[in-house]
mmCIF file of C-alpha atoms in Angstrom:
data_model
loop_
_atom_site.group_PDB
_atom_site.id
_atom_site.type_symbol
_atom_site.label_atom_id
_atom_site.label_comp_id
_atom_site.label_asym_id
_atom_site.label_seq_id
_atom_site.Cartn_x
_atom_site.Cartn_y
_atom_site.Cartn_z
ATOM 1 C CA MET A 1 53.272 46.234 192.581
ATOM 2 C CA ALA A 2 53.703 46.884 196.275
ATOM 3 C CA ALA A 3 52.635 44.274 198.785
ATOM 4 C CA SER A 4 50.585 46.842 200.683
ATOM 5 C CA ALA A 5 47.301 45.435 199.448
ATOM 6 C CA GLY A 6 48.225 41.924 200.500
ATOM 7 C CA PRO A 7 48.734 38.776 198.412
ATOM 8 C CA GLU A 8 44.984 38.041 198.125
ATOM 9 C CA ILE A 9 44.245 41.287 196.260
ATOM 10 C CA GLU A 10 47.437 40.900 194.198
ATOM 11 C CA ARG A 11 46.264 37.465 193.126
ATOM 12 C CA LEU A 12 42.791 38.775 192.276
ATOM 13 C CA ILE A 13 44.321 41.535 190.131
ATOM 14 C CA SER A 14 46.598 39.113 188.278
ATOM 15 C CA LEU A 15 43.658 36.792 187.529
ATOM 16 C CA LEU A 16 41.417 39.644 186.353
ATOM 17 C CA ALA A 17 44.262 40.808 184.085
ATOM 18 C CA LYS A 18 44.018 37.495 182.201
ATOM 19 C CA LEU A 19 40.481 38.235 180.989
ATOM 20 C CA PRO A 20 40.302 39.326 177.342
ATOM 21 C CA GLY A 21 40.464 43.101 176.996
ATOM 22 C CA MET A 22 41.904 43.531 180.473
ATOM 23 C CA GLY A 23 45.436 44.608 181.331
ATOM 24 C CA PRO A 24 47.221 45.275 184.630
ATOM 25 C CA ARG A 25 45.738 48.759 184.973
ATOM 26 C CA SER A 26 42.147 47.899 184.135
ATOM 27 C CA ALA A 27 42.447 44.822 186.365
ATOM 28 C CA ARG A 28 43.414 47.083 189.276
ATOM 29 C CA ARG A 29 40.431 49.315 188.555
ATOM 30 C CA ALA A 30 38.165 46.274 188.400
ATOM 31 C CA ALA A 31 39.551 44.948 191.706
ATOM 32 C CA LEU A 32 38.968 48.349 193.273
ATOM 33 C CA ALA A 33 35.387 48.449 191.995
ATOM 34 C CA LEU A 34 34.815 44.960 193.381
ATOM 35 C CA LEU A 35 36.187 45.935 196.813
ATOM 36 C CA LYS A 36 34.074 49.062 196.820
ATOM 37 C CA ARG A 37 30.852 47.318 195.829
ATOM 38 C CA ARG A 38 31.290 44.260 197.966
ATOM 39 C CA GLU A 39 27.668 43.213 198.438
ATOM 40 C CA GLN A 40 26.394 44.329 195.022
ATOM 41 C CA LEU A 41 29.265 42.993 192.908
ATOM 42 C CA LEU A 42 32.072 41.084 194.654
ATOM 43 C CA VAL A 43 29.947 38.538 196.515
ATOM 44 C CA PRO A 44 27.476 37.900 193.629
ATOM 45 C CA LEU A 45 30.310 37.558 191.087
ATOM 46 C CA ALA A 46 32.158 35.085 193.321
ATOM 47 C CA ALA A 47 28.947 33.059 193.691
ATOM 48 C CA SER A 48 28.144 33.240 189.978
ATOM 49 C CA LEU A 49 31.624 32.030 188.983
ATOM 50 C CA ALA A 50 31.483 29.209 191.513
ATOM 51 C CA GLU A 51 28.054 28.175 190.244
ATOM 52 C CA THR A 52 29.253 28.301 186.640
ATOM 53 C CA ALA A 53 32.322 26.216 187.471
ATOM 54 C CA GLU A 54 30.165 23.713 189.291
ATOM 55 C CA LYS A 55 27.136 23.411 187.017
ATOM 56 C CA VAL A 56 28.082 24.323 183.465
ATOM 57 C CA VAL A 57 29.293 21.479 181.260
ATOM 58 C CA ASN A 58 29.881 21.171 177.530
ATOM 59 C CA CYS A 59 26.955 19.518 175.759
ATOM 60 C CA SER A 60 27.965 16.018 174.646
ATOM 61 C CA VAL A 61 26.089 16.482 171.353
ATOM 62 C CA CYS A 62 26.996 19.977 170.124
ATOM 63 C CA GLY A 63 29.765 21.022 172.531
ATOM 64 C CA SER A 64 28.191 24.262 173.746
ATOM 65 C CA PRO A 65 28.318 25.152 177.450
ATOM 66 C CA ASP A 66 25.083 24.704 179.402
ATOM 67 C CA THR A 67 23.871 23.460 182.767
ATOM 68 C CA ARG A 68 22.206 20.468 181.198
ATOM 69 C CA ASP A 69 23.456 17.789 178.844
ATOM 70 C CA PRO A 70 22.170 17.627 176.132
ATOM 71 C CA CYS A 71 21.941 21.438 176.146
ATOM 72 C CA ALA A 72 18.719 23.461 175.839
ATOM 73 C CA VAL A 73 19.112 23.831 172.051
ATOM 74 C CA CYS A 74 19.878 20.149 171.444
ATOM 75 C CA SER A 75 16.917 19.173 173.662
ATOM 76 C CA ASP A 76 14.500 21.532 171.883
ATOM 77 C CA GLN A 77 12.197 19.249 169.862
ATOM 78 C CA SER A 78 10.728 22.212 167.962
ATOM 79 C CA ARG A 79 14.062 22.851 166.244
ATOM 80 C CA ASP A 80 15.097 21.263 162.950
ATOM 81 C CA ASN A 81 17.357 18.283 163.675
ATOM 82 C CA ALA A 82 18.399 17.973 160.049
ATOM 83 C CA LEU A 83 19.944 21.457 159.872
ATOM 84 C CA ILE A 84 23.263 21.883 161.702
ATOM 85 C CA CYS A 85 25.111 25.163 162.022
ATOM 86 C CA VAL A 86 28.858 24.812 162.633
ATOM 87 C CA VAL A 87 30.496 27.553 164.723
ATOM 88 C CA GLU A 88 33.989 28.109 166.108
ATOM 89 C CA GLU A 89 32.982 28.931 169.684
ATOM 90 C CA ALA A 90 29.888 29.311 171.843
ATOM 91 C CA GLY A 91 30.158 33.099 171.408
ATOM 92 C CA ALA A 92 29.238 32.682 167.735
ATOM 93 C CA LEU A 93 26.362 30.380 168.722
ATOM 94 C CA TRP A 94 25.046 33.057 171.098
ATOM 95 C CA ALA A 95 25.331 35.647 168.306
ATOM 96 C CA MET A 96 23.368 33.382 165.931
ATOM 97 C CA GLU A 97 20.707 32.875 168.602
ATOM 98 C CA ARG A 98 20.435 36.618 169.225
ATOM 99 C CA SER A 99 19.699 37.110 165.517
ATOM 100 C CA GLY A 100 16.699 34.782 165.934
ATOM 101 C CA ALA A 101 17.081 33.687 162.302
ATOM 102 C CA PHE A 102 18.195 30.089 162.806
ATOM 103 C CA ARG A 103 15.916 27.270 163.948
ATOM 104 C CA GLY A 104 18.216 24.296 163.496
ATOM 105 C CA LYS A 105 20.844 22.765 165.779
ATOM 106 C CA TYR A 106 24.489 23.687 166.324
ATOM 107 C CA HIS A 107 27.924 22.154 166.421
ATOM 108 C CA VAL A 108 30.723 23.954 168.293
ATOM 109 C CA LEU A 109 34.163 23.077 166.900
ATOM 110 C CA GLY A 110 36.083 24.511 169.826
ATOM 111 C CA GLY A 111 38.544 26.336 167.561
ATOM 112 C CA LEU A 112 39.770 26.490 163.964
ATOM 113 C CA LEU A 113 42.320 24.536 161.962
ATOM 114 C CA SER A 114 45.568 26.436 162.087
ATOM 115 C CA ALA A 115 48.904 25.397 160.626
ATOM 116 C CA LEU A 116 50.634 28.224 162.507
ATOM 117 C CA ASP A 117 49.212 27.282 165.905
ATOM 118 C CA GLY A 118 49.529 23.579 165.174
ATOM 119 C CA VAL A 119 45.788 22.903 165.459
ATOM 120 C CA GLY A 120 44.796 19.823 163.447
ATOM 121 C CA PRO A 121 41.407 18.135 162.909
ATOM 122 C CA GLU A 122 41.937 15.868 165.938
ATOM 123 C CA GLN A 123 42.104 18.886 168.274
ATOM 124 C CA LEU A 124 38.637 20.034 167.195
ATOM 125 C CA ARG A 125 35.220 18.401 167.490
ATOM 126 C CA ILE A 126 35.305 17.440 163.800
ATOM 127 C CA ALA A 127 34.999 13.655 164.214
ATOM 128 C CA GLU A 128 31.816 14.262 166.240
ATOM 129 C CA LEU A 129 30.438 16.474 163.448
ATOM 130 C CA ILE A 130 31.177 13.888 160.762
ATOM 131 C CA GLY A 131 29.586 11.297 163.046
ATOM 132 C CA ARG A 132 26.417 13.381 163.343
ATOM 133 C CA ALA A 133 26.340 13.853 159.553
ATOM 134 C CA LYS A 134 26.991 10.184 158.775
ATOM 135 C CA GLY A 135 24.450 9.114 161.354
ATOM 136 C CA GLY A 136 21.861 10.464 158.954
ATOM 137 C CA GLU A 137 20.945 13.184 161.378
ATOM 138 C CA ALA A 138 21.818 16.041 159.023
ATOM 139 C CA ARG A 139 20.350 17.119 155.684
ATOM 140 C CA GLU A 140 22.267 20.390 155.512
ATOM 141 C CA VAL A 141 25.259 21.743 157.381
ATOM 142 C CA VAL A 142 25.622 25.541 157.471
ATOM 143 C CA LEU A 143 29.205 26.637 158.022
ATOM 144 C CA ALA A 144 29.153 29.845 160.122
ATOM 145 C CA LEU A 145 32.907 30.275 160.463
ATOM 146 C CA PRO A 146 34.820 33.561 160.557
ATOM 147 C CA ALA A 147 35.924 35.099 157.253
ATOM 148 C CA THR A 148 39.570 34.768 158.240
ATOM 149 C CA VAL A 149 42.294 32.560 156.741
ATOM 150 C CA ASP A 150 41.910 29.923 159.474
ATOM 151 C CA GLY A 151 38.107 30.145 159.266
ATOM 152 C CA GLN A 152 38.080 29.587 155.514
ATOM 153 C CA THR A 153 40.691 26.825 155.684
ATOM 154 C CA THR A 154 38.496 25.067 158.207
ATOM 155 C CA ALA A 155 35.400 25.666 156.064
ATOM 156 C CA HIS A 156 37.038 24.113 152.994
ATOM 157 C CA TYR A 157 38.224 21.116 154.976
ATOM 158 C CA LEU A 158 34.768 20.552 156.473
ATOM 159 C CA ALA A 159 32.983 21.049 153.124
ATOM 160 C CA GLU A 160 35.108 18.299 151.596
ATOM 161 C CA ARG A 161 34.628 15.856 154.460
ATOM 162 C CA LEU A 162 30.886 16.544 154.768
ATOM 163 C CA SER A 163 30.170 16.355 151.026
ATOM 164 C CA ALA A 164 31.908 12.974 150.999
ATOM 165 C CA ALA A 165 29.451 11.973 153.718
ATOM 166 C CA GLY A 166 26.572 12.921 151.429
ATOM 167 C CA VAL A 167 25.444 16.069 153.229
ATOM 168 C CA GLU A 168 24.610 19.362 151.596
ATOM 169 C CA VAL A 169 27.085 21.970 152.810
ATOM 170 C CA THR A 170 26.356 25.691 152.734
ATOM 171 C CA SER A 171 28.088 28.649 154.280
ATOM 172 C CA LEU A 172 26.975 32.077 155.456
ATOM 173 C CA ALA A 173 26.813 34.531 152.578
ATOM 174 C CA ARG A 174 29.461 37.139 152.032
ATOM 175 C CA GLY A 175 28.118 40.067 153.881
ATOM 176 C CA VAL A 176 30.148 38.988 156.829
ATOM 177 C CA PRO A 177 32.951 41.559 156.631
ATOM 178 C CA VAL A 178 36.397 40.102 155.859
ATOM 179 C CA GLY A 179 38.309 39.652 159.114
ATOM 180 C CA GLY A 180 35.088 39.982 161.073
ATOM 181 C CA GLU A 181 34.108 37.683 163.910
ATOM 182 C CA LEU A 182 30.472 36.704 164.449
ATOM 183 C CA ASP A 183 30.620 37.813 168.042
ATOM 184 C CA TRP A 184 31.026 41.434 167.003
ATOM 185 C CA LEU A 185 28.445 41.523 164.193
ATOM 186 C CA ASP A 186 25.111 43.274 164.384
ATOM 187 C CA ASP A 187 22.011 41.082 164.221
ATOM 188 C CA GLY A 188 20.843 42.473 160.874
ATOM 189 C CA THR A 189 24.004 41.380 159.100
ATOM 190 C CA ILE A 190 23.694 37.913 160.577
ATOM 191 C CA VAL A 191 20.097 37.641 159.347
ATOM 192 C CA GLN A 192 21.114 38.703 155.814
ATOM 193 C CA ALA A 193 24.083 36.374 155.724
ATOM 194 C CA LEU A 194 21.960 33.453 156.865
ATOM 195 C CA ARG A 195 19.204 34.122 154.285
ATOM 196 C CA ALA A 196 21.738 34.288 151.450
ATOM 197 C CA ARG A 197 23.628 31.153 152.415
ATOM 198 C CA ARG A 198 24.935 29.210 149.407
ATOM 199 C CA PRO A 199 26.681 25.961 148.481
ATOM 200 C CA ALA A 200 30.205 25.838 149.942
ATOM 201 C CA MET B 1 20.425 37.642 174.531
ATOM 202 C CA ALA B 2 19.068 34.191 173.883
ATOM 203 C CA ALA B 3 18.455 31.840 176.756
ATOM 204 C CA SER B 4 20.417 29.112 174.999
ATOM 205 C CA ALA B 5 23.372 29.503 177.311
ATOM 206 C CA GLY B 6 21.169 29.171 180.379
ATOM 207 C CA PRO B 7 20.444 31.653 183.169
ATOM 208 C CA GLU B 8 23.724 30.933 185.028
ATOM 209 C CA ILE B 9 25.904 32.140 182.150
ATOM 210 C CA GLU B 10 23.530 35.057 181.497
ATOM 211 C CA ARG B 11 23.929 36.116 185.104
ATOM 212 C CA LEU B 12 27.716 35.795 184.929
ATOM 213 C CA ILE B 13 27.790 37.966 181.805
ATOM 214 C CA SER B 14 25.597 40.655 183.350
ATOM 215 C CA LEU B 15 27.820 40.773 186.469
ATOM 216 C CA LEU B 16 31.027 40.939 184.426
ATOM 217 C CA ALA B 17 29.486 43.786 182.403
ATOM 218 C CA LYS B 18 29.333 45.875 185.588
ATOM 219 C CA LEU B 19 33.128 45.935 185.949
ATOM 220 C CA PRO B 20 34.717 49.233 184.902
ATOM 221 C CA GLY B 21 35.772 49.206 181.245
ATOM 222 C CA MET B 22 33.503 46.250 180.447
ATOM 223 C CA GLY B 23 30.329 46.308 178.369
ATOM 224 C CA PRO B 24 27.879 43.597 177.283
ATOM 225 C CA ARG B 25 30.094 42.438 174.420
ATOM 226 C CA SER B 26 33.389 42.340 176.267
ATOM 227 C CA ALA B 27 31.587 40.639 179.171
ATOM 228 C CA ARG B 28 30.455 37.875 176.790
ATOM 229 C CA ARG B 29 34.022 37.465 175.550
ATOM 230 C CA ALA B 30 35.258 37.321 179.134
ATOM 231 C CA ALA B 31 32.619 34.714 180.040
ATOM 232 C CA LEU B 32 33.636 32.663 177.012
ATOM 233 C CA ALA B 33 37.320 32.872 177.986
ATOM 234 C CA LEU B 34 36.387 31.780 181.509
ATOM 235 C CA LEU B 35 34.379 28.797 180.210
ATOM 236 C CA LYS B 36 37.192 27.827 177.883
ATOM 237 C CA ARG B 37 39.926 28.045 180.506
ATOM 238 C CA ARG B 38 37.979 26.472 183.320
ATOM 239 C CA GLU B 39 40.819 25.098 185.450
ATOM 240 C CA GLN B 40 43.343 27.851 184.726
ATOM 241 C CA LEU B 41 41.006 30.845 185.078
ATOM 242 C CA LEU B 42 37.361 30.200 186.053
ATOM 243 C CA VAL B 43 37.984 28.093 189.162
ATOM 244 C CA PRO B 44 40.928 30.179 190.480
ATOM 245 C CA LEU B 45 39.046 33.451 189.910
ATOM 246 C CA ALA B 46 35.975 32.131 191.719
ATOM 247 C CA ALA B 47 38.193 31.078 194.644
ATOM 248 C CA SER B 48 40.107 34.356 194.661
ATOM 249 C CA LEU B 49 36.909 36.439 194.719
ATOM 250 C CA ALA B 50 35.440 34.304 197.491
ATOM 251 C CA GLU B 51 38.652 34.643 199.506
ATOM 252 C CA THR B 52 38.700 38.401 198.951
ATOM 253 C CA ALA B 53 35.065 38.721 200.004
ATOM 254 C CA GLU B 54 35.742 36.650 203.097
ATOM 255 C CA LYS B 55 39.110 37.981 204.264
ATOM 256 C CA VAL B 56 39.619 41.529 203.016
ATOM 257 C CA VAL B 57 38.372 44.311 205.298
ATOM 258 C CA ASN B 58 38.906 48.056 205.310
ATOM 259 C CA CYS B 59 41.637 49.083 207.762
ATOM 260 C CA SER B 60 40.040 50.824 210.744
ATOM 261 C CA VAL B 61 42.877 53.374 210.801
ATOM 262 C CA CYS B 62 43.459 54.401 207.174
ATOM 263 C CA GLY B 63 40.521 52.782 205.382
ATOM 264 C CA SER B 64 42.509 50.809 202.803
ATOM 265 C CA PRO B 65 41.510 47.206 202.007
ATOM 266 C CA ASP B 66 43.703 44.475 203.488
ATOM 267 C CA THR B 67 43.400 41.075 205.116
ATOM 268 C CA ARG B 68 44.544 42.445 208.442
ATOM 269 C CA ASP B 69 43.345 45.336 210.561
ATOM 270 C CA PRO B 70 45.301 47.565 211.039
ATOM 271 C CA CYS B 71 46.615 47.053 207.505
ATOM 272 C CA ALA B 72 50.224 46.197 206.584
ATOM 273 C CA VAL B 73 51.145 49.867 206.038
ATOM 274 C CA CYS B 74 49.548 51.088 209.280
ATOM 275 C CA SER B 75 51.265 48.250 211.186
ATOM 276 C CA ASP B 76 54.692 48.981 209.674
ATOM 277 C CA GLN B 77 56.722 50.502 212.524
ATOM 278 C CA SER B 78 59.515 51.541 210.146
ATOM 279 C CA ARG B 79 57.230 54.074 208.450
ATOM 280 C CA ASP B 80 56.844 57.689 209.535
ATOM 281 C CA ASN B 81 53.690 57.998 211.658
ATOM 282 C CA ALA B 82 53.754 61.794 211.536
ATOM 283 C CA LEU B 83 53.428 62.001 207.748
ATOM 284 C CA ILE B 84 49.981 61.153 206.326
ATOM 285 C CA CYS B 85 49.163 61.003 202.626
ATOM 286 C CA VAL B 86 45.473 61.550 201.809
ATOM 287 C CA VAL B 87 44.139 59.696 198.737
ATOM 288 C CA GLU B 88 40.705 59.303 197.163
ATOM 289 C CA GLU B 89 40.778 55.523 196.778
ATOM 290 C CA ALA B 90 43.058 52.542 197.417
ATOM 291 C CA GLY B 91 44.069 52.629 193.732
ATOM 292 C CA ALA B 92 45.921 55.909 194.333
ATOM 293 C CA LEU B 93 47.534 54.403 197.435
ATOM 294 C CA TRP B 94 48.794 51.459 195.338
ATOM 295 C CA ALA B 95 50.173 53.899 192.748
ATOM 296 C CA MET B 96 52.012 55.857 195.483
ATOM 297 C CA GLU B 97 53.442 52.611 196.842
ATOM 298 C CA ARG B 98 54.605 51.512 193.400
ATOM 299 C CA SER B 99 56.590 54.747 193.127
ATOM 300 C CA GLY B 100 58.458 53.726 196.286
ATOM 301 C CA ALA B 101 58.907 57.420 197.131
ATOM 302 C CA PHE B 102 56.669 57.699 200.173
ATOM 303 C CA ARG B 103 57.534 56.282 203.583
ATOM 304 C CA GLY B 104 54.707 57.718 205.662
ATOM 305 C CA LYS B 105 51.183 56.465 206.352
ATOM 306 C CA TYR B 106 47.979 56.892 204.347
ATOM 307 C CA HIS B 107 44.375 57.942 204.729
ATOM 308 C CA VAL B 108 41.794 56.757 202.182
ATOM 309 C CA LEU B 109 38.830 59.154 201.910
ATOM 310 C CA GLY B 110 36.615 56.744 199.988
ATOM 311 C CA GLY B 111 35.575 59.392 197.465
ATOM 312 C CA LEU B 112 35.573 63.145 196.859
ATOM 313 C CA LEU B 113 33.287 65.978 197.904
ATOM 314 C CA SER B 114 30.824 66.572 195.082
ATOM 315 C CA ALA B 115 27.929 68.989 195.013
ATOM 316 C CA LEU B 116 26.600 67.366 191.823
ATOM 317 C CA ASP B 117 26.617 63.838 193.214
ATOM 318 C CA GLY B 118 25.492 65.019 196.651
ATOM 319 C CA VAL B 119 28.617 63.783 198.446
ATOM 320 C CA GLY B 120 29.221 65.766 201.640
ATOM 321 C CA PRO B 121 31.978 65.518 204.273
ATOM 322 C CA GLU B 122 29.956 63.047 206.347
ATOM 323 C CA GLN B 123 29.956 60.503 203.466
ATOM 324 C CA LEU B 124 33.769 60.439 203.430
ATOM 325 C CA ARG B 125 36.320 59.391 206.044
ATOM 326 C CA ILE B 126 37.076 63.044 206.865
ATOM 327 C CA ALA B 127 36.135 62.977 210.555
ATOM 328 C CA GLU B 128 38.602 60.094 211.002
ATOM 329 C CA LEU B 129 41.327 62.123 209.266
ATOM 330 C CA ILE B 130 40.726 65.183 211.465
ATOM 331 C CA GLY B 131 40.733 62.839 214.449
ATOM 332 C CA ARG B 132 44.130 61.436 213.472
ATOM 333 C CA ALA B 133 45.483 64.969 212.958
ATOM 334 C CA LYS B 134 44.067 66.316 216.234
ATOM 335 C CA GLY B 135 45.273 63.261 218.098
ATOM 336 C CA GLY B 136 48.762 64.659 217.582
ATOM 337 C CA GLU B 137 49.647 61.807 215.318
ATOM 338 C CA ALA B 138 50.395 63.959 212.272
ATOM 339 C CA ARG B 139 53.048 66.601 211.634
ATOM 340 C CA GLU B 140 52.334 66.944 207.922
ATOM 341 C CA VAL B 141 49.437 65.864 205.709
ATOM 342 C CA VAL B 142 50.186 65.458 201.991
ATOM 343 C CA LEU B 143 47.070 65.804 199.835
ATOM 344 C CA ALA B 144 47.418 63.445 196.829
ATOM 345 C CA LEU B 145 43.999 64.139 195.290
ATOM 346 C CA PRO B 146 43.123 64.250 191.580
ATOM 347 C CA ALA B 147 43.523 67.540 189.682
ATOM 348 C CA THR B 148 39.798 67.666 188.948
ATOM 349 C CA VAL B 149 37.135 70.091 190.177
ATOM 350 C CA ASP B 150 35.945 67.653 192.856
ATOM 351 C CA GLY B 151 39.526 66.774 193.790
ATOM 352 C CA GLN B 152 40.485 70.401 194.260
ATOM 353 C CA THR B 153 37.272 71.264 196.117
ATOM 354 C CA THR B 154 38.038 68.423 198.502
ATOM 355 C CA ALA B 155 41.674 69.537 198.838
ATOM 356 C CA HIS B 156 40.650 73.099 199.754
ATOM 357 C CA TYR B 157 38.128 71.865 202.288
ATOM 358 C CA LEU B 158 40.671 69.528 203.911
ATOM 359 C CA ALA B 159 43.435 72.160 203.906
ATOM 360 C CA GLU B 160 41.191 74.519 205.848
ATOM 361 C CA ARG B 161 40.073 71.937 208.397
ATOM 362 C CA LEU B 162 43.573 70.511 208.893
ATOM 363 C CA SER B 163 45.282 73.906 209.191
ATOM 364 C CA ALA B 164 42.761 74.776 211.877
ATOM 365 C CA ALA B 165 43.891 71.606 213.656
ATOM 366 C CA GLY B 166 47.462 72.886 213.580
ATOM 367 C CA VAL B 167 48.860 70.487 210.968
ATOM 368 C CA GLU B 168 51.068 71.450 208.047
ATOM 369 C CA VAL B 169 49.210 70.698 204.796
ATOM 370 C CA THR B 170 50.979 70.162 201.460
ATOM 371 C CA SER B 171 49.856 68.777 198.129
ATOM 372 C CA LEU B 172 51.595 66.936 195.265
ATOM 373 C CA ALA B 173 53.382 69.287 192.856
ATOM 374 C CA ARG B 174 51.682 70.012 189.527
ATOM 375 C CA GLY B 175 53.850 69.977 186.438
ATOM 376 C CA VAL B 176 55.059 68.188 183.345
ATOM 377 C CA PRO B 177 54.873 64.389 183.841
ATOM 378 C CA VAL B 178 58.133 62.473 183.439
ATOM 379 C CA GLY B 179 58.455 61.453 179.805
ATOM 380 C CA GLY B 180 55.714 63.904 178.871
ATOM 381 C CA GLU B 181 56.118 65.984 175.724
ATOM 382 C CA LEU B 182 54.925 69.578 175.802
ATOM 383 C CA ASP B 183 53.166 69.008 172.492
ATOM 384 C CA TRP B 184 50.737 66.607 174.074
ATOM 385 C CA LEU B 185 50.150 68.390 177.356
ATOM 386 C CA ASP B 186 46.958 70.273 178.086
ATOM 387 C CA ASP B 187 47.222 74.052 178.578
ATOM 388 C CA GLY B 188 46.278 73.847 182.250
ATOM 389 C CA THR B 189 49.268 71.642 183.062
ATOM 390 C CA ILE B 190 51.643 73.920 181.158
ATOM 391 C CA VAL B 191 50.307 76.974 183.032
ATOM 392 C CA GLN B 192 50.790 75.169 186.379
ATOM 393 C CA ALA B 193 54.267 73.946 185.415
ATOM 394 C CA LEU B 194 55.313 77.430 184.345
ATOM 395 C CA ARG B 195 53.981 79.080 187.506
ATOM 396 C CA ALA B 196 55.802 76.548 189.675
ATOM 397 C CA ARG B 197 59.059 76.760 187.718
ATOM 398 C CA ARG B 198 62.226 76.439 189.730
ATOM 399 C CA PRO B 199 66.002 76.780 189.279
ATOM 400 C CA ALA B 200 67.313 74.189 186.807
#
């Protein structure tokens, strides 16, 4: 890449290229679009990112990102405290919320157990989940983890730990396509999978 | 989209979705990646965008974005002032610079003439280009415009105006791209390449 655009634009392009789904070429196109739509896009996006960096924290109860702690879901007294849905990331939580089919609380693990990537239980928010379950807060834990090897490994591990803590453990019904991630599922499938949840 | 993530994250997602090549889903994934890699990605990107918004201006000579005015290329005394390459956007300028094959100056039009989109000569930096040509600055203008209907309409319009100003006007050769296989080329390119054939 030539230095003609200056180091500031080079740096912007290299940062944009780190976003998922972006590469060097699409990052250049994005940078160009930002420079072209300065007032409509560049300035608001800079402000929005700064505000997000400043205000958004991970909820100390469930781990999901929000501007308040506890988050809006955890603070919502109309939701069922005794029903906890376990998800890998906030993206899955947002997908569950879009489906409108779940009225309990959440727990964001922050990843999945993975022997290959060297992710063990202590790297995830599992101790916090067991704590919530043991604290008598939960009647049922719904595992909404991806139907991948790591997702199912994590589900089995959690089912064992949670059952030992005396909590009923269910998981989303098959209906979630194998290899599918919740983020990419249509709402209807999520509704069906939630209705047909079964003992893990 | 549920409000569970809060209006700040919603706003970030809707801004990210406006980038070229992004949609609502990929914007959510990008937002999630940003929230997950706060120090490595979110904070630096916010700073980089703010710096770009603050420092980068369009060069008053050629129109390309840079932190100084005139830009680095226009200020470079080792480059040929009498050779001007006309491009649609800065992205094409960056591509030309990456090739390392051009040692003249540039002129960024900021778009293409388009009857459909109602873009006339006065919406583009054409008067500035004619001014540079008439000012005796240019010996040759190389038109590096896309091989589309709008690109060629613009090229014909510029060729006429610039010839009238007494400047030699050329345009990039059309032909088989390097590494391109005939099998995969469109007919139009093959016709152009055949017409412009030359001694091997």
